[in-house]
């Protein structure tokens, strides 16, 4: 398999390069703002550049793991950025993939839902509360309409030992390691998911020629505050520095789904096994930390 990973300097994209290599596949990565050795510079908002990149690499599968700069709250005040990357950029990639007849794998989110009845199955009705969720849903719709051979992977609460990136685990390490408290919502539910697991399952699904939508998340369902305390304990930090706080008191700019998270029944039927739980993910997370030298910067 020859794969093109768009967004290889992000946590899922970087994990994909590792999973592809482990599977004996060839992976070529791209980056936009975070240079990555051996990767190609690419901004998915540039349609001609996207076409040139796919023509140059000529992959059998494209993994679209690009993350718009900023964050969920940033997108709420800068919808033009979110739409440019998650909608227009996705369309650029989908058109190029369809022209070459290659498989396209797209990463989506449980922020498609309103958080009233989670965890959600793949066929649950969507009702995004924020700009990020809306643009991701539009991206999904574009791919469904343009690319016959597509795979949409929805995930949530993805973490990894990844110095320099602002995933939740690294925020816990940096803030609590400096002796600071960290207010974390105690009413937002999620499935903690290791980036490496998302990547490995993504490659397996491609190898199995799976199509359509799959939820790829960890087995456990918990609040983000509970995840924060578990990360703190695993890292040898003081879990009492995690302050469980109602979302209404956090002043987050973008509305969040509260009872969110994703069901994995469909994935379990295909793979014949349940996904790992948080404890197994934490063991892998700590091994990754040890292998990297254990420093965040």
Short mmCIF file of C-alpha atoms in Angstrom, two decimals:
data_model
loop_
_atom_site.label_atom_id
_atom_site.label_comp_id
_atom_site.label_asym_id
_atom_site.label_seq_id
_atom_site.Cartn_x
_atom_site.Cartn_y
_atom_site.Cartn_z
CA UNK A 1 0.00 0.00 0.00
CA UNK A 2 1.19 3.50 -0.82
CA UNK A 3 -0.51 6.14 1.29
CA UNK A 4 -0.52 9.93 1.43
CA UNK A 5 -1.07 11.36 4.91
CA UNK A 6 -2.30 14.95 4.79
CA UNK A 7 -1.56 16.59 8.13
CA UNK A 8 1.29 14.29 9.13
CA UNK A 9 2.64 16.76 11.72
CA UNK A 10 -0.55 16.44 13.80
CA UNK A 11 -1.06 13.71 16.39
CA UNK A 12 -3.27 11.42 14.28
CA UNK A 13 -1.27 12.11 11.12
CA UNK A 14 2.02 11.37 12.85
CA UNK A 15 0.61 8.18 14.34
CA UNK A 16 -0.59 7.16 10.88
CA UNK A 17 2.94 7.32 9.48
CA UNK A 18 4.06 4.99 12.26
CA UNK A 19 1.14 2.60 11.78
CA UNK A 20 1.70 2.46 8.02
CA UNK A 21 5.39 1.65 8.50
CA UNK A 22 4.50 -1.05 11.03
CA UNK A 23 2.11 -2.58 8.49
CA UNK A 24 4.81 -2.62 5.81
CA UNK A 25 3.14 0.14 3.80
CA UNK A 26 4.73 3.23 2.28
CA UNK A 27 3.58 6.50 3.83
CA UNK A 28 4.26 9.98 2.48
CA UNK A 29 3.28 12.87 4.74
CA UNK A 30 2.47 16.54 4.29
CA UNK A 31 2.56 19.49 6.67
CA UNK A 32 1.41 23.10 6.60
CA UNK A 33 2.81 25.08 9.54
CA UNK A 34 4.83 22.49 11.49
CA UNK A 35 7.73 21.27 9.30
CA UNK A 36 8.26 17.54 9.42
CA UNK A 37 11.37 15.76 8.17
CA UNK A 38 10.72 13.95 4.91
CA UNK A 39 7.23 15.43 4.49
CA UNK A 40 5.95 17.68 1.72
CA UNK A 41 4.62 21.20 2.36
CA UNK A 42 0.95 21.52 1.46
CA UNK A 43 -1.99 23.78 2.25
CA UNK A 44 -5.23 21.95 1.41
CA UNK A 45 -6.90 25.30 0.79
CA UNK A 46 -4.87 25.55 -2.43
CA UNK A 47 -6.71 23.35 -4.92
CA UNK A 48 -3.97 23.35 -7.54
CA UNK A 49 -1.34 22.47 -4.93
CA UNK A 50 -3.49 19.56 -3.73
CA UNK A 51 -3.82 18.24 -7.28
CA UNK A 52 -0.07 18.54 -7.88
CA UNK A 53 0.67 16.73 -4.61
CA UNK A 54 -1.60 13.79 -5.40
CA UNK A 55 -0.28 13.59 -8.95
CA UNK A 56 3.29 13.58 -7.63
CA UNK A 57 2.74 10.89 -4.97
CA UNK A 58 0.03 8.94 -6.80
CA UNK A 59 -1.12 7.09 -3.68
CA UNK A 60 -3.55 4.21 -3.42
CA UNK A 61 -5.16 5.82 -0.36
CA UNK A 62 -5.25 9.35 1.05
CA UNK A 63 -5.67 9.96 4.79
CA UNK A 64 -7.09 13.44 5.40
CA UNK A 65 -5.99 14.24 8.96
CA UNK A 66 -5.49 17.99 8.56
CA UNK A 67 -6.41 20.12 11.57
CA UNK A 68 -7.39 23.76 11.04
CA UNK A 69 -5.18 26.17 13.01
CA UNK A 70 -6.62 27.36 16.29
CA UNK A 71 -9.14 25.26 18.15
CA UNK A 72 -12.85 24.76 18.72
CA UNK A 73 -13.26 28.11 20.49
CA UNK A 74 -11.09 29.89 17.91
CA UNK A 75 -13.26 28.57 15.06
CA UNK A 76 -16.38 29.98 16.71
CA UNK A 77 -14.97 33.49 16.26
CA UNK A 78 -13.19 32.72 12.97
CA UNK A 79 -15.64 30.59 10.98
CA UNK A 80 -13.87 31.59 7.77
CA UNK A 81 -10.80 29.60 8.88
CA UNK A 82 -12.83 26.53 9.79
CA UNK A 83 -14.77 26.61 6.52
CA UNK A 84 -11.65 27.19 4.44
CA UNK A 85 -9.93 24.10 5.85
CA UNK A 86 -12.73 21.71 6.83
CA UNK A 87 -15.07 22.43 3.93
CA UNK A 88 -13.20 24.01 1.00
CA UNK A 89 -9.99 22.11 1.77
CA UNK A 90 -11.88 18.84 2.10
CA UNK A 91 -13.57 19.49 -1.23
CA UNK A 92 -10.19 20.10 -2.87
CA UNK A 93 -8.87 16.78 -1.59
CA UNK A 94 -12.07 14.91 -2.44
CA UNK A 95 -12.04 16.18 -6.03
CA UNK A 96 -8.40 15.20 -6.48
CA UNK A 97 -8.95 11.76 -4.94
CA UNK A 98 -12.03 11.15 -7.09
CA UNK A 99 -10.15 12.16 -10.23
CA UNK A 100 -7.44 9.58 -9.50
CA UNK A 101 -9.90 6.97 -8.28
CA UNK A 102 -8.17 6.49 -4.92
CA UNK A 103 -9.60 5.75 -1.48
CA UNK A 104 -10.10 8.71 0.85
CA UNK A 105 -10.08 8.39 4.66
CA UNK A 106 -11.48 11.39 6.54
CA UNK A 107 -11.36 12.08 10.29
CA UNK A 108 -14.46 13.45 11.99
CA UNK A 109 -15.81 13.96 15.50
CA UNK A 110 -18.57 13.43 18.06
CA UNK A 111 -19.06 17.21 17.92
CA UNK A 112 -21.49 16.43 15.10
CA UNK A 113 -24.08 15.75 17.81
CA UNK A 114 -25.96 17.90 20.32
CA UNK A 115 -24.94 15.86 23.37
CA UNK A 116 -28.45 15.03 24.51
CA UNK A 117 -28.33 11.26 24.03
CA UNK A 118 -24.78 10.01 23.73
CA UNK A 119 -22.84 7.92 23.22
CA UNK A 120 -23.83 7.91 19.54
CA UNK A 121 -23.87 5.23 16.86
CA UNK A 122 -22.82 5.92 13.28
CA UNK A 123 -26.41 6.33 12.08
CA UNK A 124 -27.56 8.73 14.80
CA UNK A 125 -29.06 12.04 13.56
CA UNK A 126 -26.56 14.89 13.62
CA UNK A 127 -27.18 18.30 15.16
CA UNK A 128 -23.87 20.13 15.70
CA UNK A 129 -23.79 22.91 18.26
CA UNK A 130 -20.68 24.73 17.06
CA UNK A 131 -18.81 25.83 13.94
CA UNK A 132 -16.27 23.03 14.21
CA UNK A 133 -18.97 20.37 14.27
CA UNK A 134 -20.88 21.97 11.41
CA UNK A 135 -17.82 22.20 9.18
CA UNK A 136 -16.86 18.61 9.91
CA UNK A 137 -20.36 17.47 8.97
CA UNK A 138 -20.19 19.45 5.73
CA UNK A 139 -16.83 17.81 5.04
CA UNK A 140 -18.40 14.38 5.53
CA UNK A 141 -21.23 15.24 3.14
CA UNK A 142 -18.78 16.43 0.49
CA UNK A 143 -16.82 13.19 0.67
CA UNK A 144 -19.95 11.06 0.49
CA UNK A 145 -21.08 12.90 -2.63
CA UNK A 146 -17.74 13.01 -4.47
CA UNK A 147 -15.67 9.96 -3.53
CA UNK A 148 -17.21 6.51 -4.09
CA UNK A 149 -14.46 4.71 -2.14
CA UNK A 150 -14.42 6.61 1.14
CA UNK A 151 -13.97 5.84 4.82
CA UNK A 152 -15.10 8.32 7.48
CA UNK A 153 -13.63 7.75 10.93
CA UNK A 154 -15.24 9.55 13.84
CA UNK A 155 -13.30 9.79 17.06
CA UNK A 156 -13.09 11.88 20.22
CA UNK A 157 -10.85 12.85 23.16
CA UNK A 158 -7.74 11.77 21.26
CA UNK A 159 -4.51 12.01 23.25
CA UNK A 160 -0.87 11.01 22.88
CA UNK A 161 2.57 11.73 24.26
CA UNK A 162 3.47 14.34 21.69
CA UNK A 163 5.73 17.18 22.85
CA UNK A 164 4.90 20.46 21.13
CA UNK A 165 1.26 19.63 20.46
CA UNK A 166 -1.59 20.91 22.59
CA UNK A 167 -3.58 17.73 23.06
CA UNK A 168 -5.29 17.33 26.43
CA UNK A 169 -2.69 14.96 27.89
CA UNK A 170 0.14 17.37 27.14
CA UNK A 171 -1.81 20.24 28.72
CA UNK A 172 -2.23 18.16 31.87
CA UNK A 173 1.50 17.36 31.90
CA UNK A 174 2.55 20.98 31.43
CA UNK A 175 0.03 22.66 33.74
CA UNK A 176 0.10 20.20 36.63
CA UNK A 177 3.84 19.71 36.24
CA UNK A 178 4.21 23.43 36.91
CA UNK A 179 2.03 23.13 40.02
CA UNK A 180 -0.92 24.89 38.43
CA UNK A 181 -4.54 23.89 38.83
CA UNK A 182 -6.61 23.03 35.76
CA UNK A 183 -10.38 23.45 35.55
CA UNK A 184 -11.84 20.60 33.50
CA UNK A 185 -15.52 20.00 32.70
CA UNK A 186 -17.18 17.37 34.85
CA UNK A 187 -20.30 17.19 32.66
CA UNK A 188 -18.78 16.65 29.22
CA UNK A 189 -18.68 12.92 28.42
CA UNK A 190 -16.26 11.32 26.00
CA UNK A 191 -14.35 8.15 25.09
CA UNK A 192 -10.63 8.64 25.79
CA UNK A 193 -8.76 7.40 22.72
CA UNK A 194 -5.05 6.99 22.06
CA UNK A 195 -3.91 8.46 18.74
CA UNK A 196 -1.89 5.32 17.99
CA UNK A 197 -5.03 3.19 18.27
CA UNK A 198 -6.94 5.43 15.85
CA UNK A 199 -4.06 5.13 13.38
CA UNK A 200 -3.68 1.35 13.67
CA UNK A 201 -7.41 0.72 13.26
CA UNK A 202 -7.49 3.13 10.31
CA UNK A 203 -4.86 1.06 8.51
CA UNK A 204 -6.67 -2.19 9.37
CA UNK A 205 -9.95 -0.85 8.01
CA UNK A 206 -8.27 0.19 4.76
CA UNK A 207 -6.66 -3.25 4.46
CA UNK A 208 -10.10 -4.79 4.99
CA UNK A 209 -11.51 -2.53 2.24
CA UNK A 210 -14.06 -1.09 4.68
CA UNK A 211 -16.23 1.78 3.47
CA UNK A 212 -18.64 4.21 5.06
CA UNK A 213 -18.63 5.58 8.61
CA UNK A 214 -16.95 3.93 11.60
CA UNK A 215 -16.58 5.15 15.17
CA UNK A 216 -13.03 4.49 16.37
CA UNK A 217 -12.72 5.29 20.06
CA UNK A 218 -11.74 3.68 23.34
CA UNK A 219 -14.09 1.39 25.25
CA UNK A 220 -14.48 3.57 28.35
CA UNK A 221 -16.98 6.43 28.58
CA UNK A 222 -16.28 9.11 31.17
CA UNK A 223 -16.18 12.81 31.87
CA UNK A 224 -13.25 14.89 30.75
CA UNK A 225 -12.52 15.69 34.41
CA UNK A 226 -12.24 11.96 35.16
CA UNK A 227 -9.87 11.61 32.20
CA UNK A 228 -7.79 14.50 33.51
CA UNK A 229 -7.44 12.89 36.93
CA UNK A 230 -6.53 9.53 35.38
CA UNK A 231 -3.85 11.19 33.24
CA UNK A 232 -2.50 13.06 36.26
CA UNK A 233 -2.23 9.89 38.34
CA UNK A 234 -0.57 7.97 35.50
CA UNK A 235 1.97 10.77 35.05
CA UNK A 236 2.80 10.87 38.76
CA UNK A 237 1.21 14.28 39.18
CA UNK A 238 -1.27 15.49 41.79
CA UNK A 239 -4.81 14.65 40.56
CA UNK A 240 -6.32 17.12 43.05
CA UNK A 241 -4.96 19.89 40.81
CA UNK A 242 -7.65 18.85 38.31
CA UNK A 243 -10.68 20.87 39.38
CA UNK A 244 -13.95 19.31 38.11
CA UNK A 245 -16.07 22.22 36.92
CA UNK A 246 -19.51 22.50 35.27
CA UNK A 247 -19.30 23.59 31.65
CA UNK A 248 -21.58 26.54 32.41
CA UNK A 249 -18.86 27.99 34.67
CA UNK A 250 -15.97 27.61 32.19
CA UNK A 251 -16.95 30.37 29.77
CA UNK A 252 -15.98 28.32 26.71
CA UNK A 253 -16.70 30.31 23.55
CA UNK A 254 -18.06 27.40 21.51
CA UNK A 255 -21.01 25.38 22.84
CA UNK A 256 -20.03 21.79 23.65
CA UNK A 257 -22.15 18.67 23.49
CA UNK A 258 -22.37 17.34 27.05
CA UNK A 259 -23.54 13.73 26.88
CA UNK A 260 -21.46 12.98 23.80
CA UNK A 261 -19.06 10.15 22.97
CA UNK A 262 -19.39 7.34 20.44
CA UNK A 263 -20.55 3.71 20.33
CA UNK A 264 -18.32 1.06 18.79
CA UNK A 265 -20.75 -1.80 18.13
CA UNK A 266 -20.21 -1.58 14.35
CA UNK A 267 -16.43 -1.59 14.70
CA UNK A 268 -16.52 -4.51 17.15
CA UNK A 269 -18.61 -6.60 14.76
CA UNK A 270 -16.14 -6.04 11.94
CA UNK A 271 -12.93 -6.52 13.95
CA UNK A 272 -14.28 -9.24 16.21
CA UNK A 273 -12.98 -7.51 19.33
CA UNK A 274 -13.76 -4.62 21.64
CA UNK A 275 -11.49 -1.56 21.68
CA UNK A 276 -9.04 -1.14 24.56
CA UNK A 277 -10.01 0.78 27.66
CA UNK A 278 -8.29 3.77 29.22
CA UNK A 279 -5.91 1.72 31.38
CA UNK A 280 -4.39 0.00 28.36
CA UNK A 281 -4.13 3.30 26.52
CA UNK A 282 -2.37 4.86 29.52
CA UNK A 283 0.17 2.02 29.60
CA UNK A 284 0.99 2.64 25.94
CA UNK A 285 1.04 6.39 26.55
CA UNK A 286 3.62 5.98 29.33
CA UNK A 287 5.75 3.69 27.15
CA UNK A 288 5.74 6.36 24.44
CA UNK A 289 6.72 8.95 27.05
CA UNK A 290 9.60 6.79 28.28
CA UNK A 291 10.85 6.10 24.78
CA UNK A 292 10.86 9.81 23.94
CA UNK A 293 12.91 10.68 27.01
CA UNK A 294 9.94 11.87 29.03
CA UNK A 295 10.29 15.58 28.35
CA UNK A 296 7.61 17.83 26.89
CA UNK A 297 9.90 20.35 25.33
#
